[in-house]
mmCIF file of C-alpha atoms and ligand atoms in Angstrom:
data_model
loop_
_atom_site.group_PDB
_atom_site.id
_atom_site.type_symbol
_atom_site.label_atom_id
_atom_site.label_comp_id
_atom_site.label_asym_id
_atom_site.label_seq_id
_atom_site.Cartn_x
_atom_site.Cartn_y
_atom_site.Cartn_z
ATOM 1 C CA MET M 1 31.885 22.386 -73.370
ATOM 2 C CA GLY M 2 31.352 26.108 -75.563
ATOM 3 C CA ALA M 3 28.163 27.485 -76.240
ATOM 4 C CA GLU M 4 29.304 27.310 -79.569
ATOM 5 C CA GLU M 5 29.702 23.682 -78.978
ATOM 6 C CA HIS M 6 26.959 22.832 -77.289
ATOM 7 C CA LEU M 7 24.499 24.022 -79.205
ATOM 8 C CA ALA M 8 26.228 22.526 -81.836
ATOM 9 C CA ALA M 9 25.471 19.042 -80.208
ATOM 10 C CA ARG M 10 22.159 19.721 -79.693
ATOM 11 C CA GLY M 11 21.676 19.438 -83.613
ATOM 12 C CA GLU M 12 19.808 21.419 -86.702
ATOM 13 C CA LEU M 13 17.033 23.781 -85.086
ATOM 14 C CA GLY M 14 13.307 21.648 -85.981
ATOM 15 C CA ASP M 15 15.085 18.478 -86.401
ATOM 16 C CA PRO M 16 13.063 16.381 -84.631
ATOM 17 C CA ALA M 17 15.975 13.152 -84.113
ATOM 18 C CA ALA M 18 18.366 15.880 -83.050
ATOM 19 C CA LEU M 19 14.869 17.355 -80.300
ATOM 20 C CA THR M 20 14.283 13.814 -79.006
ATOM 21 C CA GLY M 21 18.135 13.197 -78.515
ATOM 22 C CA ARG M 22 18.172 16.350 -76.734
ATOM 23 C CA LEU M 23 15.475 16.174 -74.333
ATOM 24 C CA PHE M 24 16.444 11.975 -73.411
ATOM 25 C CA ARG M 25 19.064 13.629 -72.458
ATOM 26 C CA ASP M 26 17.795 16.578 -70.615
ATOM 27 C CA MET M 27 15.914 13.905 -68.797
ATOM 28 C CA VAL M 28 19.116 12.228 -67.657
ATOM 29 C CA GLY M 29 20.865 15.049 -66.915
ATOM 30 C CA ALA M 30 17.223 15.665 -64.481
ATOM 31 C CA LEU M 31 17.193 12.502 -62.948
ATOM 32 C CA GLU M 32 21.177 12.724 -62.493
ATOM 33 C CA LEU M 33 20.445 16.418 -60.089
ATOM 34 C CA LEU M 34 18.170 14.060 -57.605
ATOM 35 C CA THR M 35 20.289 11.372 -57.506
ATOM 36 C CA VAL M 36 22.901 13.735 -56.187
ATOM 37 C CA TYR M 37 20.137 15.308 -53.826
ATOM 38 C CA LEU M 38 20.351 12.156 -52.024
ATOM 39 C CA GLY M 39 24.072 12.427 -51.981
ATOM 40 C CA GLU M 40 23.621 15.220 -50.544
ATOM 41 C CA ARG M 41 21.160 15.026 -47.950
ATOM 42 C CA LEU M 42 21.601 12.079 -46.312
ATOM 43 C CA GLY M 43 26.066 13.050 -46.592
ATOM 44 C CA LEU M 44 27.294 9.801 -49.010
ATOM 45 C CA TYR M 45 29.579 12.370 -50.479
ATOM 46 C CA GLN M 46 31.737 13.447 -47.176
ATOM 47 C CA ALA M 47 31.204 9.998 -46.202
ATOM 48 C CA LEU M 48 32.628 8.520 -49.063
ATOM 49 C CA ASP M 49 35.285 11.222 -48.857
ATOM 50 C CA ALA M 50 36.125 11.390 -45.683
ATOM 51 C CA GLU M 51 36.485 7.684 -44.629
ATOM 52 C CA GLY M 52 37.375 6.162 -47.898
ATOM 53 C CA PRO M 53 35.812 3.528 -50.815
ATOM 54 C CA ALA M 54 33.709 2.135 -49.504
ATOM 55 C CA THR M 55 31.283 -1.499 -50.008
ATOM 56 C CA SER M 56 27.502 -0.597 -50.039
ATOM 57 C CA ALA M 57 27.182 -2.719 -46.541
ATOM 58 C CA GLU M 58 30.655 -0.013 -45.441
ATOM 59 C CA LEU M 59 28.532 3.073 -46.758
ATOM 60 C CA ALA M 60 25.409 2.348 -45.779
ATOM 61 C CA ALA M 61 26.560 0.853 -41.795
ATOM 62 C CA ARG M 62 28.774 5.121 -42.330
ATOM 63 C CA THR M 63 25.215 6.727 -43.318
ATOM 64 C CA GLY M 64 23.286 5.391 -41.261
ATOM 65 C CA THR M 65 20.810 4.560 -44.333
ATOM 66 C CA THR M 66 19.557 1.477 -46.035
ATOM 67 C CA GLU M 67 21.972 -1.046 -47.681
ATOM 68 C CA ARG M 68 19.720 -2.221 -50.261
ATOM 69 C CA TYR M 69 18.934 1.592 -51.417
ATOM 70 C CA ILE M 70 22.433 2.319 -51.269
ATOM 71 C CA ARG M 71 23.476 -0.208 -53.663
ATOM 72 C CA GLU M 72 21.185 1.246 -56.745
ATOM 73 C CA TRP M 73 22.337 4.384 -55.940
ATOM 74 C CA LEU M 74 26.323 3.660 -55.847
ATOM 75 C CA GLU M 75 26.066 1.779 -58.783
ATOM 76 C CA HIS M 76 24.088 4.624 -60.128
ATOM 77 C CA HIS M 77 26.411 6.990 -59.382
ATOM 78 C CA ALA M 78 29.671 4.911 -61.205
ATOM 79 C CA ALA M 79 27.275 3.963 -64.445
ATOM 80 C CA SER M 80 27.274 7.277 -64.183
ATOM 81 C CA GLY M 81 31.023 8.741 -64.325
ATOM 82 C CA LEU M 82 30.155 10.267 -60.508
ATOM 83 C CA LEU M 83 32.117 7.958 -58.993
ATOM 84 C CA GLU M 84 34.796 4.932 -59.867
ATOM 85 C CA VAL M 85 34.505 1.443 -58.950
ATOM 86 C CA ASP M 86 37.244 -1.225 -58.181
ATOM 87 C CA ASP M 87 36.459 -4.215 -60.074
ATOM 88 C CA PRO M 88 32.765 -3.886 -62.011
ATOM 89 C CA ALA M 89 33.284 -7.434 -62.639
ATOM 90 C CA ALA M 90 33.369 -7.863 -58.884
ATOM 91 C CA GLY M 91 29.535 -9.496 -57.716
ATOM 92 C CA PRO M 92 27.423 -6.894 -56.009
ATOM 93 C CA LEU M 93 27.987 -6.444 -52.479
ATOM 94 C CA ALA M 94 32.060 -6.836 -53.096
ATOM 95 C CA ARG M 95 32.252 -4.131 -55.093
ATOM 96 C CA ARG M 96 34.021 -0.836 -53.232
ATOM 97 C CA TYR M 97 33.474 2.563 -54.861
ATOM 98 C CA SER M 98 35.448 5.681 -54.862
ATOM 99 C CA MET M 99 34.766 9.597 -55.506
ATOM 100 C CA PRO M 100 37.636 10.453 -57.877
ATOM 101 C CA PRO M 101 40.121 13.061 -55.991
ATOM 102 C CA GLY M 102 39.149 15.647 -58.447
ATOM 103 C CA HIS M 103 35.415 15.023 -57.815
ATOM 104 C CA VAL M 104 35.829 16.554 -54.148
ATOM 105 C CA PRO M 105 35.955 20.254 -54.844
ATOM 106 C CA VAL M 106 32.330 19.963 -56.387
ATOM 107 C CA LEU M 107 30.285 16.918 -54.268
ATOM 108 C CA ALA M 108 31.941 16.712 -50.584
ATOM 109 C CA ASP M 109 33.716 20.060 -50.109
ATOM 110 C CA THR M 110 31.176 23.514 -49.248
ATOM 111 C CA GLY M 111 34.276 25.549 -48.610
ATOM 112 C CA ALA M 112 35.084 25.005 -52.099
ATOM 113 C CA ILE M 113 34.372 27.497 -54.984
ATOM 114 C CA ARG M 114 33.286 24.682 -57.719
ATOM 115 C CA ASP M 115 30.779 22.791 -55.379
ATOM 116 C CA GLN M 116 27.897 21.814 -57.095
ATOM 117 C CA ALA M 117 25.956 19.056 -54.944
ATOM 118 C CA PHE M 118 23.517 21.784 -53.734
ATOM 119 C CA ASN M 119 22.219 22.168 -57.469
ATOM 120 C CA GLY M 120 20.087 19.266 -55.990
ATOM 121 C CA VAL M 121 18.528 21.177 -53.814
ATOM 122 C CA GLU M 122 17.724 23.866 -56.038
ATOM 123 C CA ILE M 123 16.305 21.336 -58.657
ATOM 124 C CA VAL M 124 13.566 19.512 -55.574
ATOM 125 C CA ARG M 125 12.978 23.251 -54.263
ATOM 126 C CA ALA M 126 11.858 24.505 -57.818
ATOM 127 C CA ALA M 127 10.086 21.283 -58.400
ATOM 128 C CA ARG M 128 8.494 21.243 -55.782
ATOM 129 C CA TRP M 129 6.374 24.694 -56.414
ATOM 130 C CA MET M 130 5.966 23.944 -60.031
ATOM 131 C CA PRO M 131 2.031 23.140 -59.367
ATOM 132 C CA GLU M 132 1.403 26.613 -57.969
ATOM 133 C CA LEU M 133 3.656 28.106 -61.102
ATOM 134 C CA ALA M 134 1.198 26.628 -63.350
ATOM 135 C CA ALA M 135 -1.730 28.003 -61.474
ATOM 136 C CA ALA M 136 -0.025 31.203 -61.162
ATOM 137 C CA ILE M 137 0.447 31.861 -64.671
ATOM 138 C CA ARG M 138 -3.524 31.425 -65.078
ATOM 139 C CA SER M 139 -4.654 33.539 -62.892
ATOM 140 C CA GLY M 140 -1.954 36.733 -62.751
ATOM 141 C CA GLY M 141 -0.535 37.497 -59.395
ATOM 142 C CA ALA M 142 2.299 34.812 -57.753
ATOM 143 C CA PRO M 143 2.317 31.198 -56.042
ATOM 144 C CA PRO M 144 2.901 31.747 -52.390
ATOM 145 C CA PRO M 145 6.639 31.776 -51.087
ATOM 146 C CA LEU M 146 8.160 28.345 -51.138
ATOM 147 C CA ALA M 147 8.566 27.585 -46.791
ATOM 148 C CA TRP M 148 12.536 26.937 -47.004
ATOM 149 C CA ALA M 149 11.962 23.724 -45.297
ATOM 150 C CA PRO M 150 12.514 20.798 -45.611
ATOM 151 C CA GLU M 151 15.350 20.728 -47.980
ATOM 152 C CA GLY M 152 16.729 24.459 -46.227
ATOM 153 C CA ARG M 153 18.645 26.989 -47.941
ATOM 154 C CA PRO M 154 20.828 26.014 -50.723
ATOM 155 C CA GLU M 155 23.774 28.158 -49.969
ATOM 156 C CA PHE M 156 24.681 28.653 -53.583
ATOM 157 C CA ASN M 157 27.173 31.135 -52.861
ATOM 158 C CA ARG M 158 29.026 31.032 -49.487
ATOM 159 C CA ALA M 159 32.224 29.329 -51.049
ATOM 160 C CA LEU M 160 32.351 32.099 -53.866
ATOM 161 C CA PHE M 161 31.748 35.214 -51.779
ATOM 162 C CA LEU M 162 34.005 33.880 -49.125
ATOM 163 C CA ASN M 163 36.990 32.393 -51.530
ATOM 164 C CA LEU M 164 36.389 35.812 -54.091
ATOM 165 C CA LEU M 165 34.308 38.151 -53.404
ATOM 166 C CA ALA M 166 36.129 40.354 -51.250
ATOM 167 C CA ARG M 167 39.615 38.756 -52.036
ATOM 168 C CA GLN M 168 40.164 39.127 -55.824
ATOM 169 C CA TRP M 169 36.626 41.228 -56.762
ATOM 170 C CA LEU M 170 36.338 43.795 -54.813
ATOM 171 C CA PRO M 171 39.874 43.589 -54.274
ATOM 172 C CA ALA M 172 39.626 44.949 -58.612
ATOM 173 C CA ILE M 173 38.209 48.116 -57.999
ATOM 174 C CA ALA M 174 41.079 50.072 -56.555
ATOM 175 C CA ASP M 175 39.510 52.933 -54.471
ATOM 176 C CA VAL M 176 36.349 50.620 -52.870
ATOM 177 C CA ASP M 177 39.339 48.182 -51.843
ATOM 178 C CA LEU M 178 41.286 51.411 -50.470
ATOM 179 C CA ARG M 179 38.610 52.818 -48.682
ATOM 180 C CA LEU M 180 37.664 49.461 -46.972
ATOM 181 C CA ARG M 181 41.294 49.559 -45.237
ATOM 182 C CA SER M 182 41.531 52.522 -44.479
ATOM 183 C CA GLU M 183 40.646 55.101 -41.096
ATOM 184 C CA PRO M 184 38.238 56.062 -40.880
ATOM 185 C CA PRO M 185 36.941 52.733 -40.597
ATOM 186 C CA ALA M 186 33.916 52.519 -43.316
ATOM 187 C CA ARG M 187 30.184 51.169 -42.714
ATOM 188 C CA ILE M 188 29.079 49.080 -45.394
ATOM 189 C CA ALA M 189 25.277 48.185 -46.059
ATOM 190 C CA ASP M 190 24.559 44.661 -47.805
ATOM 191 C CA LEU M 191 21.631 44.936 -49.702
ATOM 192 C CA ALA M 192 18.483 42.076 -50.123
ATOM 193 C CA CYS M 193 22.549 40.272 -47.926
ATOM 194 C CA GLY M 194 19.966 36.781 -47.871
ATOM 195 C CA THR M 195 22.136 34.311 -45.013
ATOM 196 C CA GLY M 196 24.546 36.946 -45.042
ATOM 197 C CA TRP M 197 27.202 34.995 -46.828
ATOM 198 C CA SER M 198 28.436 38.083 -48.156
ATOM 199 C CA SER M 199 28.142 40.399 -45.910
ATOM 200 C CA ILE M 200 30.471 38.114 -43.785
ATOM 201 C CA ALA M 201 33.151 38.573 -46.495
ATOM 202 C CA MET M 202 33.716 41.826 -46.330
ATOM 203 C CA ALA M 203 34.103 41.957 -42.857
ATOM 204 C CA GLN M 204 36.562 38.807 -42.943
ATOM 205 C CA ALA M 205 38.275 40.469 -45.854
ATOM 206 C CA TYR M 206 38.219 44.569 -44.768
ATOM 207 C CA PRO M 207 39.134 43.396 -40.340
ATOM 208 C CA LEU M 208 38.604 47.579 -40.000
ATOM 209 C CA THR M 209 35.139 47.994 -41.408
ATOM 210 C CA SER M 210 31.710 46.981 -39.907
ATOM 211 C CA VAL M 211 28.349 45.943 -42.190
ATOM 212 C CA ASP M 212 24.741 46.150 -41.414
ATOM 213 C CA GLY M 213 23.316 43.266 -43.533
ATOM 214 C CA PHE M 214 19.340 43.656 -45.004
ATOM 215 C CA ASP M 215 17.233 41.646 -46.392
ATOM 216 C CA LEU M 216 12.974 41.432 -46.704
ATOM 217 C CA ASP M 217 13.289 37.286 -45.698
ATOM 218 C CA ALA M 218 13.105 36.806 -41.682
ATOM 219 C CA ASP M 219 14.389 32.920 -41.793
ATOM 220 C CA ALA M 220 17.423 34.072 -44.790
ATOM 221 C CA ILE M 221 18.337 36.728 -41.514
ATOM 222 C CA GLN M 222 17.904 33.803 -38.610
ATOM 223 C CA VAL M 223 20.339 31.915 -40.405
ATOM 224 C CA ALA M 224 22.917 35.070 -41.422
ATOM 225 C CA ARG M 225 22.879 35.955 -37.584
ATOM 226 C CA ARG M 226 24.116 31.870 -36.902
ATOM 227 C CA ASN M 227 26.689 32.927 -39.478
ATOM 228 C CA ALA M 228 27.736 35.611 -37.905
ATOM 229 C CA GLU M 229 27.826 34.389 -34.678
ATOM 230 C CA GLU M 230 29.514 30.655 -36.047
ATOM 231 C CA THR M 231 32.470 33.027 -37.984
ATOM 232 C CA GLY M 232 32.954 34.994 -34.720
ATOM 233 C CA LEU M 233 31.751 38.500 -36.422
ATOM 234 C CA ALA M 234 28.725 38.967 -34.786
ATOM 235 C CA GLY M 235 30.713 42.259 -33.332
ATOM 236 C CA ARG M 236 30.880 43.656 -36.991
ATOM 237 C CA VAL M 237 27.544 42.386 -38.604
ATOM 238 C CA THR M 238 24.898 43.469 -38.366
ATOM 239 C CA PHE M 239 21.440 41.985 -40.132
ATOM 240 C CA THR M 240 18.106 43.115 -39.940
ATOM 241 C CA VAL M 241 14.998 41.841 -41.007
ATOM 242 C CA ALA M 242 13.943 44.831 -44.048
ATOM 243 C CA ASP M 243 12.537 45.884 -47.206
ATOM 244 C CA ALA M 244 15.076 47.025 -48.763
ATOM 245 C CA SER M 245 12.940 49.353 -51.212
ATOM 246 C CA GLY M 246 11.158 50.778 -47.768
ATOM 247 C CA PRO M 247 12.353 53.482 -44.937
ATOM 248 C CA GLY M 248 13.197 50.488 -43.145
ATOM 249 C CA VAL M 249 16.733 50.610 -44.334
ATOM 250 C CA SER M 250 18.967 53.587 -43.467
ATOM 251 C CA GLY M 251 22.206 54.753 -41.614
ATOM 252 C CA GLN M 252 25.240 56.809 -43.416
ATOM 253 C CA TYR M 253 27.535 54.193 -45.547
ATOM 254 C CA ASP M 254 30.656 54.164 -47.345
ATOM 255 C CA LEU M 255 29.828 51.355 -49.458
ATOM 256 C CA VAL M 256 26.054 50.295 -50.104
ATOM 257 C CA THR M 257 26.555 46.641 -52.055
ATOM 258 C CA ILE M 258 23.704 44.854 -53.544
ATOM 259 C CA ILE M 259 25.351 41.667 -54.742
ATOM 260 C CA GLU M 260 23.176 38.883 -57.043
ATOM 261 C CA GLY M 261 19.828 40.169 -55.118
ATOM 262 C CA LEU M 262 18.210 43.080 -57.157
ATOM 263 C CA HIS M 263 16.732 41.489 -59.865
ATOM 264 C CA ASP M 264 14.887 39.794 -56.858
ATOM 265 C CA ILE M 265 13.965 43.707 -55.214
ATOM 266 C CA SER M 266 10.534 43.916 -56.726
ATOM 267 C CA ARG M 267 11.086 47.471 -57.385
ATOM 268 C CA PRO M 268 14.558 47.991 -57.563
ATOM 269 C CA VAL M 269 13.891 51.300 -58.692
ATOM 270 C CA ASP M 270 12.962 52.261 -54.656
ATOM 271 C CA ALA M 271 16.006 50.323 -53.664
ATOM 272 C CA LEU M 272 18.545 52.550 -55.483
ATOM 273 C CA ARG M 273 17.060 55.160 -54.532
ATOM 274 C CA VAL M 274 16.819 54.556 -50.970
ATOM 275 C CA ALA M 275 20.876 53.128 -51.717
ATOM 276 C CA ARG M 276 21.671 56.025 -53.241
ATOM 277 C CA GLY M 277 20.170 58.145 -49.805
ATOM 278 C CA MET M 278 22.742 56.192 -47.506
ATOM 279 C CA LEU M 279 25.621 56.977 -49.514
ATOM 280 C CA ARG M 280 27.606 59.328 -47.584
ATOM 281 C CA GLU M 281 31.189 60.651 -49.262
ATOM 282 C CA PRO M 282 32.661 59.791 -51.384
ATOM 283 C CA GLY M 283 30.822 56.219 -51.556
ATOM 284 C CA CYS M 284 29.457 54.440 -54.171
ATOM 285 C CA VAL M 285 27.258 51.069 -54.710
ATOM 286 C CA ILE M 286 28.077 48.201 -56.333
ATOM 287 C CA VAL M 287 25.291 45.907 -57.701
ATOM 288 C CA ALA M 288 26.497 42.488 -59.179
ATOM 289 C CA ASP M 289 24.169 41.022 -60.473
ATOM 290 C CA GLU M 290 23.808 38.183 -63.623
ATOM 291 C CA LEU M 291 26.240 38.460 -66.656
ATOM 292 C CA VAL M 292 23.129 38.298 -69.473
ATOM 293 C CA GLU M 293 24.000 39.750 -72.757
ATOM 294 C CA ASP M 294 23.537 43.185 -73.500
ATOM 295 C CA GLU M 295 20.395 41.916 -76.018
ATOM 296 C CA PHE M 296 18.774 39.426 -76.312
ATOM 297 C CA THR M 297 19.558 36.540 -78.562
ATOM 298 C CA ALA M 298 17.941 33.047 -80.093
ATOM 299 C CA PRO M 299 19.358 30.930 -80.122
ATOM 300 C CA ALA M 300 21.678 31.752 -76.735
ATOM 301 C CA SER M 301 24.637 30.819 -74.967
ATOM 302 C CA ILE M 302 24.643 27.840 -72.061
ATOM 303 C CA GLU M 303 24.631 30.397 -69.511
ATOM 304 C CA GLU M 304 22.036 32.464 -71.230
ATOM 305 C CA GLN M 305 19.706 29.844 -71.692
ATOM 306 C CA TYR M 306 20.362 29.149 -67.266
ATOM 307 C CA HIS M 307 19.543 32.503 -66.574
ATOM 308 C CA TYR M 308 16.568 32.547 -67.897
ATOM 309 C CA ALA M 309 15.512 28.794 -67.059
ATOM 310 C CA TRP M 310 15.660 30.167 -63.323
ATOM 311 C CA SER M 311 14.589 33.452 -63.605
ATOM 312 C CA VAL M 312 10.940 31.226 -65.389
ATOM 313 C CA VAL M 313 10.270 29.622 -62.747
ATOM 314 C CA GLY M 314 12.105 31.345 -59.356
ATOM 315 C CA CYS M 315 13.379 34.941 -59.907
ATOM 316 C CA LEU M 316 9.948 36.291 -61.612
ATOM 317 C CA PRO M 317 7.744 34.399 -59.898
ATOM 318 C CA ALA M 318 9.036 35.557 -56.687
ATOM 319 C CA VAL M 319 8.555 39.517 -57.631
ATOM 320 C CA MET M 320 4.999 39.020 -59.172
ATOM 321 C CA SER M 321 3.019 39.207 -55.766
ATOM 322 C CA ASP M 322 3.677 42.961 -55.837
ATOM 323 C CA PRO M 323 1.124 45.092 -57.767
ATOM 324 C CA ASP M 324 3.599 47.594 -57.994
ATOM 325 C CA SER M 325 6.599 45.374 -59.540
ATOM 326 C CA ALA M 326 8.816 46.180 -62.146
ATOM 327 C CA ALA M 327 8.822 42.014 -62.651
ATOM 328 C CA THR M 328 12.660 42.353 -63.945
ATOM 329 C CA GLY M 329 13.286 38.514 -64.031
ATOM 330 C CA ALA M 330 16.899 37.185 -63.781
ATOM 331 C CA VAL M 331 17.590 38.173 -67.438
ATOM 332 C CA MET M 332 18.777 42.038 -66.457
ATOM 333 C CA ARG M 333 20.610 43.295 -68.866
ATOM 334 C CA PRO M 334 22.974 47.003 -68.543
ATOM 335 C CA ALA M 335 20.566 48.924 -70.016
ATOM 336 C CA THR M 336 17.955 47.820 -67.768
ATOM 337 C CA LEU M 337 20.063 48.680 -64.563
ATOM 338 C CA ARG M 338 20.673 51.772 -66.426
ATOM 339 C CA ARG M 339 17.602 52.758 -66.848
ATOM 340 C CA TYR M 340 16.993 51.744 -63.042
ATOM 341 C CA ALA M 341 20.211 53.265 -61.846
ATOM 342 C CA LEU M 342 19.175 57.021 -63.879
ATOM 343 C CA GLU M 343 15.503 56.698 -62.198
ATOM 344 C CA ALA M 344 16.456 56.922 -58.963
ATOM 345 C CA GLY M 345 18.888 59.775 -59.091
ATOM 346 C CA PHE M 346 22.394 58.329 -60.268
ATOM 347 C CA GLN M 347 24.641 60.307 -62.089
ATOM 348 C CA SER M 348 26.357 56.923 -63.840
ATOM 349 C CA LEU M 349 26.683 53.687 -64.197
ATOM 350 C CA GLU M 350 29.792 51.878 -64.932
ATOM 351 C CA ILE M 351 29.952 47.881 -66.532
ATOM 352 C CA LEU M 352 33.282 47.505 -63.883
ATOM 353 C CA PRO M 353 35.974 45.434 -65.199
ATOM 354 C CA VAL M 354 35.495 42.676 -62.951
ATOM 355 C CA LYS M 355 36.228 38.980 -63.554
ATOM 356 C CA ALA M 356 33.116 37.715 -61.735
ATOM 357 C CA GLY M 357 32.532 34.254 -63.261
ATOM 358 C CA MET M 358 28.645 34.355 -63.583
ATOM 359 C CA LEU M 359 27.965 37.902 -62.841
ATOM 360 C CA ARG M 360 29.107 41.673 -63.820
ATOM 361 C CA PHE M 361 30.056 44.181 -62.006
ATOM 362 C CA TYR M 362 28.725 47.605 -61.394
ATOM 363 C CA ARG M 363 29.348 51.085 -59.848
ATOM 364 C CA LEU M 364 26.232 53.899 -59.547
ATOM 365 C CA ALA M 365 27.941 56.931 -58.552
ATOM 366 C CA PRO M 366 25.426 59.641 -57.737
HETATM 367 C C1 SAM G 401 19.698 35.390 -54.748
HETATM 368 S S1 SAM G 401 19.028 35.375 -53.171
HETATM 369 C C2 SAM G 401 20.603 36.587 -52.859
HETATM 370 C C3 SAM G 401 20.754 36.494 -51.451
HETATM 371 C C4 SAM G 401 22.319 36.998 -51.138
HETATM 372 N N1 SAM G 401 22.862 38.300 -52.044
HETATM 373 C C5 SAM G 401 23.466 35.500 -51.127
HETATM 374 O O1 SAM G 401 23.794 36.539 -53.494
HETATM 375 O O2 SAM G 401 23.841 35.268 -51.887
HETATM 376 C C6 SAM G 401 18.647 37.634 -53.187
HETATM 377 C C7 SAM G 401 17.632 37.533 -52.291
HETATM 378 O O3 SAM G 401 16.870 39.404 -52.566
HETATM 379 C C8 SAM G 401 15.715 39.249 -51.093
HETATM 380 N N2 SAM G 401 14.791 39.733 -51.380
HETATM 381 C C9 SAM G 401 14.087 40.076 -52.557
HETATM 382 N N3 SAM G 401 12.904 41.157 -52.418
HETATM 383 C C10 SAM G 401 13.604 42.255 -50.937
HETATM 384 C C11 SAM G 401 13.486 42.866 -50.598
HETATM 385 N N4 SAM G 401 12.259 43.952 -51.665
HETATM 386 N N5 SAM G 401 14.137 43.333 -49.656
HETATM 387 C C12 SAM G 401 15.219 42.986 -48.997
HETATM 388 N N6 SAM G 401 15.359 42.156 -49.744
HETATM 389 C C13 SAM G 401 15.182 41.313 -50.807
HETATM 390 C C14 SAM G 401 15.550 37.799 -50.577
HETATM 391 O O4 SAM G 401 14.943 37.379 -49.633
HETATM 392 C C15 SAM G 401 16.744 37.093 -51.385
HETATM 393 O O5 SAM G 401 17.118 36.925 -50.011
#
């Protein structure tokens, strides 16, 4: 559904019946994501994909779970069109459920670019700190950082980066692509690298390069190191716990990247100044961040609503504990980034014609 159709489906602004219907559908969607959380956490999707159609008892046996719970979950998923059932008229224990082949890359294959099952984990995590967030909104400051346990960190960018970042998006920037393929071997610094998939993707696609990833989050860096080991790239990729806006990040690099991370850094101008200082001729900084409208728009596209919602519940609160925070939020408009870049001493900021889904690519020239 396009943005305009989506807005039309929501009905006239001010119509109470339309708003009631919309909030009911939102509730159905929110509850559906909680059931997706269970499917993902309990390995139900993978078990259906790998071993084929199953009754509730068979799926429970495959996954070490309890039949009565699984029966209800399967009935919900079939009733909601997420799974198929062979014969709805059969008895509850006789029905066999299967995953339509087209749903496998979305629900069961974590390596696919359409992978979305992590959204269940995202919603559960976001909801966990709502009470602390409400308190912080009253009192100022920020909710305390949310521990990754028990859900673990949803790897929302893993498949996208491994498949597209260095195989489509960076190759679309011809001079950067050429430099990364050429001798002498290029050095890349990847700031706010999270669990390291952007760094690993670049090292995989550009075998001459070495990549140093930096992130403030020690848990993320630990996972990033493990990911590098498991992908056999630990020799060419390093990961360090460091504040990208502080003195802990240094070195000389041909390319500095900040991929979906700049708006999460409380002092983005300092981080860009650090990044600029790390460049050697003719290097540049590439920032990828949320593809948002150029100006505030209301009502806005569904993508803009999505970015705003994450900003309210996650990205803005995460940077509010720093008294010197720029308090950017997820809706970082091109004009805001241009101002940050100029304040950090860059000569120019260019919006790159890279088609990268929900991300926009920028080049900052020193
Ligand atoms: C949305 S995540 C993106 C991670 C990764 N680039 C990706 O796309 O998967 C933003 C990251 O910014 C990191 N971050 C926030 N402030 C930082 C800072 N001052 N220095 C370094 N990393 C920071 C967070 O720890 C988090 O891992």
